[in-house]
């Protein structure tokens, strides 16, 4: 039992002190040996004497006192460590504007004014991708069928908006919500979202995962458009693959054309690159400048299959690829911020630094479209 208790903290302490993701064969053998020795000592010097200690069992009060002391021995250092970690996270966040400019570092004339040894954010924990909040569910009475209500959110409420934007798609439009919120604030828009992870705004047979669930979600897209009556719809225009491809399916094109024919302005986001490895994890293991942690992708090229459709009236394309992967190369860190959380989703922190540039590009695309869509109000 002592070996069970000891092995994990010893291993984690070693990895933290040596700044390594895992123990190798030699260090692993040494850790096992150290754990065995410590386990024997703890068993003989702590566990066995405590088993023979009769004093706590002479009264309930004594037993309760021992239990309280044992709990405190664990709770106090754990609480102290958590408070220290939270304080550290707050300090990093408070200094982020100065130490972690992210995409702002790509602007002409930028000069880094932060601390030379500032930490890269966010801290990569290995947890699943944490999506930005979508706000409150769409209120009752909007005319949306209960079957589809679970995917509808009133992300940026506005009782008297200059325009209403509907965001439709999966996690690759979901990740842009912090930038969409800034865009809406700049233009006094309302934003409603209808999003489900893994689902493409295409045809049921074109889905790459969760086929039945995505078919149900897709069934609600037209009713949601009818109920929300948007002036503008933001969609994922193309899809990247980890096999260096950019997909624009007939179903995607059909959906976009259908919206435009109904008189709705459409912004198609060109997808971000995705990889067969996790850039941030690679950077943590090998360093942010390691050659194996950088990559390119065909989706960073100038030609997109969405471009011909984007020439139609009321359809425009926005491409943020050059601000995620400058000069056609995707590095794991830009402006002291990790760009990707996993192999295909951008970190919330990097999207926040992209938000002003995202808003500018969407506004410019809408103005260039010539449809007279109200921006810059």
mmCIF file of C-alpha atoms in Angstrom, residues 7-311:
data_model
loop_
_atom_site.group_PDB
_atom_site.id
_atom_site.type_symbol
_atom_site.label_atom_id
_atom_site.label_comp_id
_atom_site.label_asym_id
_atom_site.label_seq_id
_atom_site.Cartn_x
_atom_site.Cartn_y
_atom_site.Cartn_z
ATOM 1 C CA UNK A 7 5.143 6.046 -6.599
ATOM 2 C CA UNK A 8 3.004 8.755 -8.197
ATOM 3 C CA UNK A 9 4.257 11.811 -6.226
ATOM 4 C CA UNK A 10 7.860 10.638 -6.685
ATOM 5 C CA UNK A 11 7.374 10.271 -10.450
ATOM 6 C CA UNK A 12 5.611 13.642 -10.827
ATOM 7 C CA UNK A 13 8.222 15.401 -8.699
ATOM 8 C CA UNK A 14 10.981 13.980 -10.888
ATOM 9 C CA UNK A 15 9.244 15.059 -14.113
ATOM 10 C CA UNK A 16 8.632 18.584 -12.807
ATOM 11 C CA UNK A 17 12.182 19.041 -11.489
ATOM 12 C CA UNK A 18 13.742 17.699 -14.698
ATOM 13 C CA UNK A 19 11.152 19.367 -16.976
ATOM 14 C CA UNK A 20 10.447 16.144 -18.865
ATOM 15 C CA UNK A 21 7.205 14.653 -20.228
ATOM 16 C CA UNK A 22 8.110 11.087 -19.193
ATOM 17 C CA UNK A 23 10.796 9.018 -17.511
ATOM 18 C CA UNK A 24 13.190 7.049 -19.675
ATOM 19 C CA UNK A 25 14.359 3.452 -19.019
ATOM 20 C CA UNK A 26 17.248 4.405 -16.712
ATOM 21 C CA UNK A 27 15.427 7.130 -14.807
ATOM 22 C CA UNK A 28 12.325 4.914 -14.630
ATOM 23 C CA UNK A 29 14.347 2.073 -13.071
ATOM 24 C CA UNK A 30 15.901 4.503 -10.588
ATOM 25 C CA UNK A 31 12.459 5.869 -9.661
ATOM 26 C CA UNK A 32 11.137 2.335 -9.060
ATOM 27 C CA UNK A 33 14.113 1.579 -6.812
ATOM 28 C CA UNK A 34 13.679 4.812 -4.837
ATOM 29 C CA UNK A 35 9.956 4.115 -4.448
ATOM 30 C CA UNK A 36 10.616 0.594 -3.135
ATOM 31 C CA UNK A 37 13.075 1.868 -0.538
ATOM 32 C CA UNK A 38 10.722 4.663 0.553
ATOM 33 C CA UNK A 39 7.800 2.231 0.694
ATOM 34 C CA UNK A 40 9.710 -0.094 3.022
ATOM 35 C CA UNK A 41 10.718 2.821 5.266
ATOM 36 C CA UNK A 42 7.202 4.260 5.380
ATOM 37 C CA UNK A 43 5.721 0.848 6.149
ATOM 38 C CA UNK A 44 8.162 0.165 9.005
ATOM 39 C CA UNK A 45 8.426 3.682 10.447
ATOM 40 C CA UNK A 46 4.895 5.003 9.890
ATOM 41 C CA UNK A 47 2.264 2.450 8.910
ATOM 42 C CA UNK A 48 3.190 -0.405 11.282
ATOM 43 C CA UNK A 49 3.689 1.829 14.357
ATOM 44 C CA UNK A 50 0.368 3.543 13.671
ATOM 45 C CA UNK A 51 -1.365 0.174 13.436
ATOM 46 C CA UNK A 52 0.011 -0.733 16.890
ATOM 47 C CA UNK A 53 -0.845 2.680 18.379
ATOM 48 C CA UNK A 54 -3.716 2.041 20.782
ATOM 49 C CA UNK A 55 -4.062 5.558 22.203
ATOM 50 C CA UNK A 56 -6.570 6.893 19.558
ATOM 51 C CA UNK A 57 -8.921 3.958 20.101
ATOM 52 C CA UNK A 58 -9.372 4.514 23.840
ATOM 53 C CA UNK A 59 -12.103 7.093 23.215
ATOM 54 C CA UNK A 60 -14.134 8.496 20.382
ATOM 55 C CA UNK A 61 -12.826 11.990 21.095
ATOM 56 C CA UNK A 62 -9.211 10.866 20.649
ATOM 57 C CA UNK A 63 -10.094 9.007 17.457
ATOM 58 C CA UNK A 64 -11.877 12.078 16.091
ATOM 59 C CA UNK A 65 -8.866 14.258 16.960
ATOM 60 C CA UNK A 66 -6.506 11.947 15.076
ATOM 61 C CA UNK A 67 -8.798 11.935 12.040
ATOM 62 C CA UNK A 68 -8.976 15.742 12.072
ATOM 63 C CA UNK A 69 -5.188 16.020 12.275
ATOM 64 C CA UNK A 70 -4.751 13.552 9.387
ATOM 65 C CA UNK A 71 -7.262 15.420 7.246
ATOM 66 C CA UNK A 72 -5.567 18.731 8.035
ATOM 67 C CA UNK A 73 -2.175 17.281 7.132
ATOM 68 C CA UNK A 74 -3.526 16.659 3.627
ATOM 69 C CA UNK A 75 -5.955 19.555 3.191
ATOM 70 C CA UNK A 76 -3.642 22.367 4.292
ATOM 71 C CA UNK A 77 -0.811 21.784 1.785
ATOM 72 C CA UNK A 78 -3.257 20.923 -1.007
ATOM 73 C CA UNK A 79 -5.253 24.106 -0.387
ATOM 74 C CA UNK A 80 -2.093 26.169 -0.124
ATOM 75 C CA UNK A 81 -0.820 24.753 -3.424
ATOM 76 C CA UNK A 82 -4.131 25.467 -5.128
ATOM 77 C CA UNK A 83 -4.249 29.035 -3.835
ATOM 78 C CA UNK A 84 -0.660 29.590 -4.952
ATOM 79 C CA UNK A 85 -1.446 28.208 -8.409
ATOM 80 C CA UNK A 86 -4.552 30.400 -8.723
ATOM 81 C CA UNK A 87 -2.552 33.465 -7.660
ATOM 82 C CA UNK A 88 0.127 32.577 -10.225
ATOM 83 C CA UNK A 89 -2.512 32.205 -12.950
ATOM 84 C CA UNK A 90 -4.000 35.602 -12.052
ATOM 85 C CA UNK A 91 -0.566 37.233 -12.165
ATOM 86 C CA UNK A 92 0.128 35.717 -15.574
ATOM 87 C CA UNK A 93 -3.287 36.834 -16.832
ATOM 88 C CA UNK A 94 -2.835 40.369 -15.475
ATOM 89 C CA UNK A 95 0.465 40.704 -17.319
ATOM 90 C CA UNK A 96 -0.772 39.050 -20.528
ATOM 91 C CA UNK A 97 -1.245 42.297 -22.469
ATOM 92 C CA UNK A 98 2.421 43.082 -21.922
ATOM 93 C CA UNK A 99 3.989 39.619 -21.839
ATOM 94 C CA UNK A 100 1.744 37.684 -24.240
ATOM 95 C CA UNK A 101 0.778 39.855 -27.232
ATOM 96 C CA UNK A 102 -0.052 36.882 -29.455
ATOM 97 C CA UNK A 103 -1.118 37.968 -32.940
ATOM 98 C CA UNK A 104 -0.352 41.608 -32.119
ATOM 99 C CA UNK A 105 3.312 40.646 -32.469
ATOM 100 C CA UNK A 106 2.699 40.250 -36.225
ATOM 101 C CA UNK A 107 1.674 43.871 -36.709
ATOM 102 C CA UNK A 108 4.115 46.217 -38.460
ATOM 103 C CA UNK A 109 6.332 48.126 -36.054
ATOM 104 C CA UNK A 110 5.567 45.881 -33.081
ATOM 105 C CA UNK A 111 8.160 45.948 -30.293
ATOM 106 C CA UNK A 112 8.022 43.496 -27.405
ATOM 107 C CA UNK A 113 7.850 45.353 -24.082
ATOM 108 C CA UNK A 114 7.266 42.367 -21.784
ATOM 109 C CA UNK A 115 9.459 40.394 -19.423
ATOM 110 C CA UNK A 116 12.218 38.427 -21.159
ATOM 111 C CA UNK A 117 11.408 35.263 -19.203
ATOM 112 C CA UNK A 118 7.598 35.553 -19.295
ATOM 113 C CA UNK A 119 5.734 32.254 -19.497
ATOM 114 C CA UNK A 120 3.960 31.187 -22.658
ATOM 115 C CA UNK A 121 0.192 30.973 -22.230
ATOM 116 C CA UNK A 122 -2.037 29.078 -21.859
ATOM 117 C CA UNK A 123 -0.589 26.373 -19.623
ATOM 118 C CA UNK A 124 -0.982 23.121 -21.547
ATOM 119 C CA UNK A 125 -2.543 20.593 -19.177
ATOM 120 C CA UNK A 126 -3.545 17.774 -21.504
ATOM 121 C CA UNK A 127 -7.213 18.395 -20.788
ATOM 122 C CA UNK A 128 -9.719 18.280 -23.676
ATOM 123 C CA UNK A 129 -10.227 21.459 -25.667
ATOM 124 C CA UNK A 130 -12.120 23.997 -23.535
ATOM 125 C CA UNK A 131 -14.571 25.752 -25.826
ATOM 126 C CA UNK A 132 -15.505 29.415 -25.332
ATOM 127 C CA UNK A 133 -18.836 30.070 -23.671
ATOM 128 C CA UNK A 134 -21.831 30.444 -25.978
ATOM 129 C CA UNK A 135 -23.848 32.413 -23.449
ATOM 130 C CA UNK A 136 -27.450 31.700 -22.517
ATOM 131 C CA UNK A 137 -29.799 29.337 -24.397
ATOM 132 C CA UNK A 138 -32.119 30.945 -26.907
ATOM 133 C CA UNK A 139 -35.106 32.302 -24.999
ATOM 134 C CA UNK A 140 -38.516 30.624 -25.231
ATOM 135 C CA UNK A 141 -40.857 32.017 -27.812
ATOM 136 C CA UNK A 142 -38.294 32.338 -30.589
ATOM 137 C CA UNK A 143 -40.158 29.767 -32.670
ATOM 138 C CA UNK A 144 -37.399 27.140 -32.558
ATOM 139 C CA UNK A 145 -38.609 23.564 -32.236
ATOM 140 C CA UNK A 146 -37.748 21.882 -28.930
ATOM 141 C CA UNK A 147 -35.808 19.206 -30.837
ATOM 142 C CA UNK A 148 -33.228 21.797 -31.854
ATOM 143 C CA UNK A 149 -33.336 24.090 -28.830
ATOM 144 C CA UNK A 150 -30.308 22.421 -27.196
ATOM 145 C CA UNK A 151 -27.985 23.799 -29.886
ATOM 146 C CA UNK A 152 -29.325 27.346 -30.002
ATOM 147 C CA UNK A 153 -27.714 30.082 -27.890
ATOM 148 C CA UNK A 154 -28.283 33.811 -27.611
ATOM 149 C CA UNK A 155 -24.546 34.448 -27.540
ATOM 150 C CA UNK A 156 -24.584 38.252 -27.812
ATOM 151 C CA UNK A 157 -28.020 39.504 -26.737
ATOM 152 C CA UNK A 158 -29.119 42.841 -28.127
ATOM 153 C CA UNK A 159 -32.752 44.024 -27.933
ATOM 154 C CA UNK A 160 -32.342 46.604 -30.705
ATOM 155 C CA UNK A 161 -29.440 45.452 -32.910
ATOM 156 C CA UNK A 162 -28.351 47.102 -36.115
ATOM 157 C CA UNK A 163 -28.179 43.567 -37.553
ATOM 158 C CA UNK A 164 -28.465 39.952 -36.430
ATOM 159 C CA UNK A 165 -25.715 37.423 -37.080
ATOM 160 C CA UNK A 166 -26.335 33.679 -36.973
ATOM 161 C CA UNK A 167 -23.277 31.455 -36.524
ATOM 162 C CA UNK A 168 -23.763 27.907 -37.841
ATOM 163 C CA UNK A 169 -21.238 25.102 -37.705
ATOM 164 C CA UNK A 170 -19.029 23.011 -35.464
ATOM 165 C CA UNK A 171 -16.105 23.591 -33.114
ATOM 166 C CA UNK A 172 -14.127 25.324 -35.864
ATOM 167 C CA UNK A 173 -16.561 28.229 -35.839
ATOM 168 C CA UNK A 174 -17.119 27.838 -32.099
ATOM 169 C CA UNK A 175 -13.445 28.606 -31.476
ATOM 170 C CA UNK A 176 -13.905 32.060 -33.058
ATOM 171 C CA UNK A 177 -16.611 33.180 -30.611
ATOM 172 C CA UNK A 178 -14.315 35.579 -28.663
ATOM 173 C CA UNK A 179 -13.555 37.339 -31.952
ATOM 174 C CA UNK A 180 -17.206 37.246 -33.036
ATOM 175 C CA UNK A 181 -18.174 38.927 -29.760
ATOM 176 C CA UNK A 182 -15.786 41.807 -30.440
ATOM 177 C CA UNK A 183 -17.082 42.104 -34.014
ATOM 178 C CA UNK A 184 -20.664 42.280 -32.715
ATOM 179 C CA UNK A 185 -19.749 44.868 -30.087
ATOM 180 C CA UNK A 186 -18.073 47.081 -32.685
ATOM 181 C CA UNK A 187 -21.123 47.000 -34.939
ATOM 182 C CA UNK A 188 -23.985 46.808 -32.427
ATOM 183 C CA UNK A 189 -25.078 43.353 -33.641
ATOM 184 C CA UNK A 190 -26.947 40.532 -31.989
ATOM 185 C CA UNK A 191 -25.347 37.079 -32.313
ATOM 186 C CA UNK A 192 -27.226 33.786 -32.202
ATOM 187 C CA UNK A 193 -25.297 30.510 -32.478
ATOM 188 C CA UNK A 194 -26.431 27.099 -33.685
ATOM 189 C CA UNK A 195 -23.401 24.863 -33.188
ATOM 190 C CA UNK A 196 -22.670 21.191 -32.680
ATOM 191 C CA UNK A 197 -19.163 19.726 -32.552
ATOM 192 C CA UNK A 198 -18.099 17.415 -35.407
ATOM 193 C CA UNK A 199 -21.012 18.468 -37.623
ATOM 194 C CA UNK A 200 -20.422 20.051 -41.026
ATOM 195 C CA UNK A 201 -22.901 22.548 -42.445
ATOM 196 C CA UNK A 202 -23.276 20.318 -45.479
ATOM 197 C CA UNK A 203 -25.307 17.193 -46.268
ATOM 198 C CA UNK A 204 -25.907 14.247 -43.908
ATOM 199 C CA UNK A 205 -23.905 11.875 -46.090
ATOM 200 C CA UNK A 206 -20.907 14.241 -46.034
ATOM 201 C CA UNK A 207 -20.434 14.108 -42.267
ATOM 202 C CA UNK A 208 -17.122 12.722 -41.003
ATOM 203 C CA UNK A 209 -18.361 11.713 -37.514
ATOM 204 C CA UNK A 210 -21.511 11.413 -35.383
ATOM 205 C CA UNK A 211 -23.627 10.811 -38.485
ATOM 206 C CA UNK A 212 -26.993 10.286 -36.787
ATOM 207 C CA UNK A 213 -26.577 13.146 -34.314
ATOM 208 C CA UNK A 214 -25.339 15.490 -37.050
ATOM 209 C CA UNK A 215 -28.313 14.545 -39.237
ATOM 210 C CA UNK A 216 -30.642 15.640 -36.407
ATOM 211 C CA UNK A 217 -28.666 18.866 -35.952
ATOM 212 C CA UNK A 218 -28.741 19.564 -39.700
ATOM 213 C CA UNK A 219 -32.488 19.065 -39.736
ATOM 214 C CA UNK A 220 -32.756 22.107 -37.494
ATOM 215 C CA UNK A 221 -30.592 24.485 -39.518
ATOM 216 C CA UNK A 222 -33.325 25.710 -41.866
ATOM 217 C CA UNK A 223 -35.934 26.119 -39.083
ATOM 218 C CA UNK A 224 -33.398 28.066 -37.013
ATOM 219 C CA UNK A 225 -32.666 30.353 -39.955
ATOM 220 C CA UNK A 226 -36.397 30.937 -40.336
ATOM 221 C CA UNK A 227 -36.876 31.623 -36.624
ATOM 222 C CA UNK A 228 -33.850 33.913 -36.161
ATOM 223 C CA UNK A 229 -34.283 35.701 -39.525
ATOM 224 C CA UNK A 230 -30.602 36.736 -39.650
ATOM 225 C CA UNK A 231 -29.115 39.503 -41.751
ATOM 226 C CA UNK A 232 -25.768 37.695 -41.782
ATOM 227 C CA UNK A 233 -24.721 34.051 -41.399
ATOM 228 C CA UNK A 234 -21.179 33.042 -40.488
ATOM 229 C CA UNK A 235 -20.252 29.477 -41.506
ATOM 230 C CA UNK A 236 -17.211 27.262 -41.810
ATOM 231 C CA UNK A 237 -16.580 27.586 -45.530
ATOM 232 C CA UNK A 238 -14.012 24.837 -46.013
ATOM 233 C CA UNK A 239 -12.569 22.005 -43.960
ATOM 234 C CA UNK A 240 -8.904 21.117 -43.559
ATOM 235 C CA UNK A 241 -7.685 17.574 -42.980
ATOM 236 C CA UNK A 242 -4.567 16.240 -41.282
ATOM 237 C CA UNK A 243 -3.660 14.735 -44.662
ATOM 238 C CA UNK A 244 -2.832 18.198 -46.064
ATOM 239 C CA UNK A 245 -6.126 18.700 -47.912
ATOM 240 C CA UNK A 246 -8.790 21.399 -48.077
ATOM 241 C CA UNK A 247 -12.341 20.190 -48.607
ATOM 242 C CA UNK A 248 -15.302 22.129 -49.976
ATOM 243 C CA UNK A 249 -18.098 19.628 -50.429
ATOM 244 C CA UNK A 250 -21.096 20.004 -52.739
ATOM 245 C CA UNK A 251 -23.265 20.145 -49.640
ATOM 246 C CA UNK A 252 -21.336 23.098 -48.214
ATOM 247 C CA UNK A 253 -21.692 24.936 -51.499
ATOM 248 C CA UNK A 254 -25.394 24.116 -51.665
ATOM 249 C CA UNK A 255 -25.980 25.498 -48.158
ATOM 250 C CA UNK A 256 -24.084 28.721 -48.833
ATOM 251 C CA UNK A 257 -25.815 29.309 -52.163
ATOM 252 C CA UNK A 258 -29.190 28.655 -50.565
ATOM 253 C CA UNK A 259 -28.621 31.296 -47.880
ATOM 254 C CA UNK A 260 -27.483 33.884 -50.429
ATOM 255 C CA UNK A 261 -30.482 33.200 -52.652
ATOM 256 C CA UNK A 262 -32.722 33.998 -49.690
ATOM 257 C CA UNK A 263 -31.122 37.444 -49.492
ATOM 258 C CA UNK A 264 -28.921 36.617 -46.474
ATOM 259 C CA UNK A 265 -25.340 37.847 -46.395
ATOM 260 C CA UNK A 266 -22.921 34.925 -45.923
ATOM 261 C CA UNK A 267 -19.369 34.973 -44.564
ATOM 262 C CA UNK A 268 -17.506 31.719 -45.154
ATOM 263 C CA UNK A 269 -14.501 31.186 -42.908
ATOM 264 C CA UNK A 270 -11.643 29.370 -44.552
ATOM 265 C CA UNK A 271 -10.659 26.654 -42.101
ATOM 266 C CA UNK A 272 -7.421 26.679 -40.118
ATOM 267 C CA UNK A 273 -4.790 24.033 -40.750
ATOM 268 C CA UNK A 274 -4.877 20.776 -38.815
ATOM 269 C CA UNK A 275 -2.028 18.370 -38.177
ATOM 270 C CA UNK A 276 -1.219 14.799 -37.185
ATOM 271 C CA UNK A 277 0.575 16.031 -34.034
ATOM 272 C CA UNK A 278 -0.078 18.565 -31.247
ATOM 273 C CA UNK A 279 2.170 21.617 -31.777
ATOM 274 C CA UNK A 280 1.962 22.872 -28.172
ATOM 275 C CA UNK A 281 2.834 19.478 -26.731
ATOM 276 C CA UNK A 282 5.726 19.209 -29.181
ATOM 277 C CA UNK A 283 6.944 22.645 -28.069
ATOM 278 C CA UNK A 284 6.731 21.618 -24.415
ATOM 279 C CA UNK A 285 8.795 18.513 -25.151
ATOM 280 C CA UNK A 286 11.328 19.860 -27.656
ATOM 281 C CA UNK A 287 11.162 23.663 -27.499
ATOM 282 C CA UNK A 288 9.076 26.160 -29.430
ATOM 283 C CA UNK A 289 11.798 26.600 -32.070
ATOM 284 C CA UNK A 290 12.267 22.904 -32.800
ATOM 285 C CA UNK A 291 11.895 22.061 -36.483
ATOM 286 C CA UNK A 292 9.672 19.061 -35.744
ATOM 287 C CA UNK A 293 7.150 21.348 -34.036
ATOM 288 C CA UNK A 294 6.454 23.458 -37.122
ATOM 289 C CA UNK A 295 4.474 22.512 -40.200
ATOM 290 C CA UNK A 296 2.704 23.835 -43.259
ATOM 291 C CA UNK A 297 -0.585 22.953 -44.947
ATOM 292 C CA UNK A 298 -2.163 23.322 -48.371
ATOM 293 C CA UNK A 299 -4.935 25.423 -46.815
ATOM 294 C CA UNK A 300 -2.374 28.195 -46.319
ATOM 295 C CA UNK A 301 -1.989 28.586 -50.066
ATOM 296 C CA UNK A 302 -3.605 31.407 -52.046
ATOM 297 C CA UNK A 303 -6.130 29.208 -53.873
ATOM 298 C CA UNK A 304 -9.225 28.005 -52.064
ATOM 299 C CA UNK A 305 -12.102 25.946 -53.483
ATOM 300 C CA UNK A 306 -14.418 28.408 -51.736
ATOM 301 C CA UNK A 307 -13.110 31.367 -53.753
ATOM 302 C CA UNK A 308 -15.348 30.924 -56.856
ATOM 303 C CA UNK A 309 -18.484 30.781 -54.682
ATOM 304 C CA UNK A 310 -17.274 33.811 -52.713
ATOM 305 C CA UNK A 311 -17.554 35.834 -55.927
#
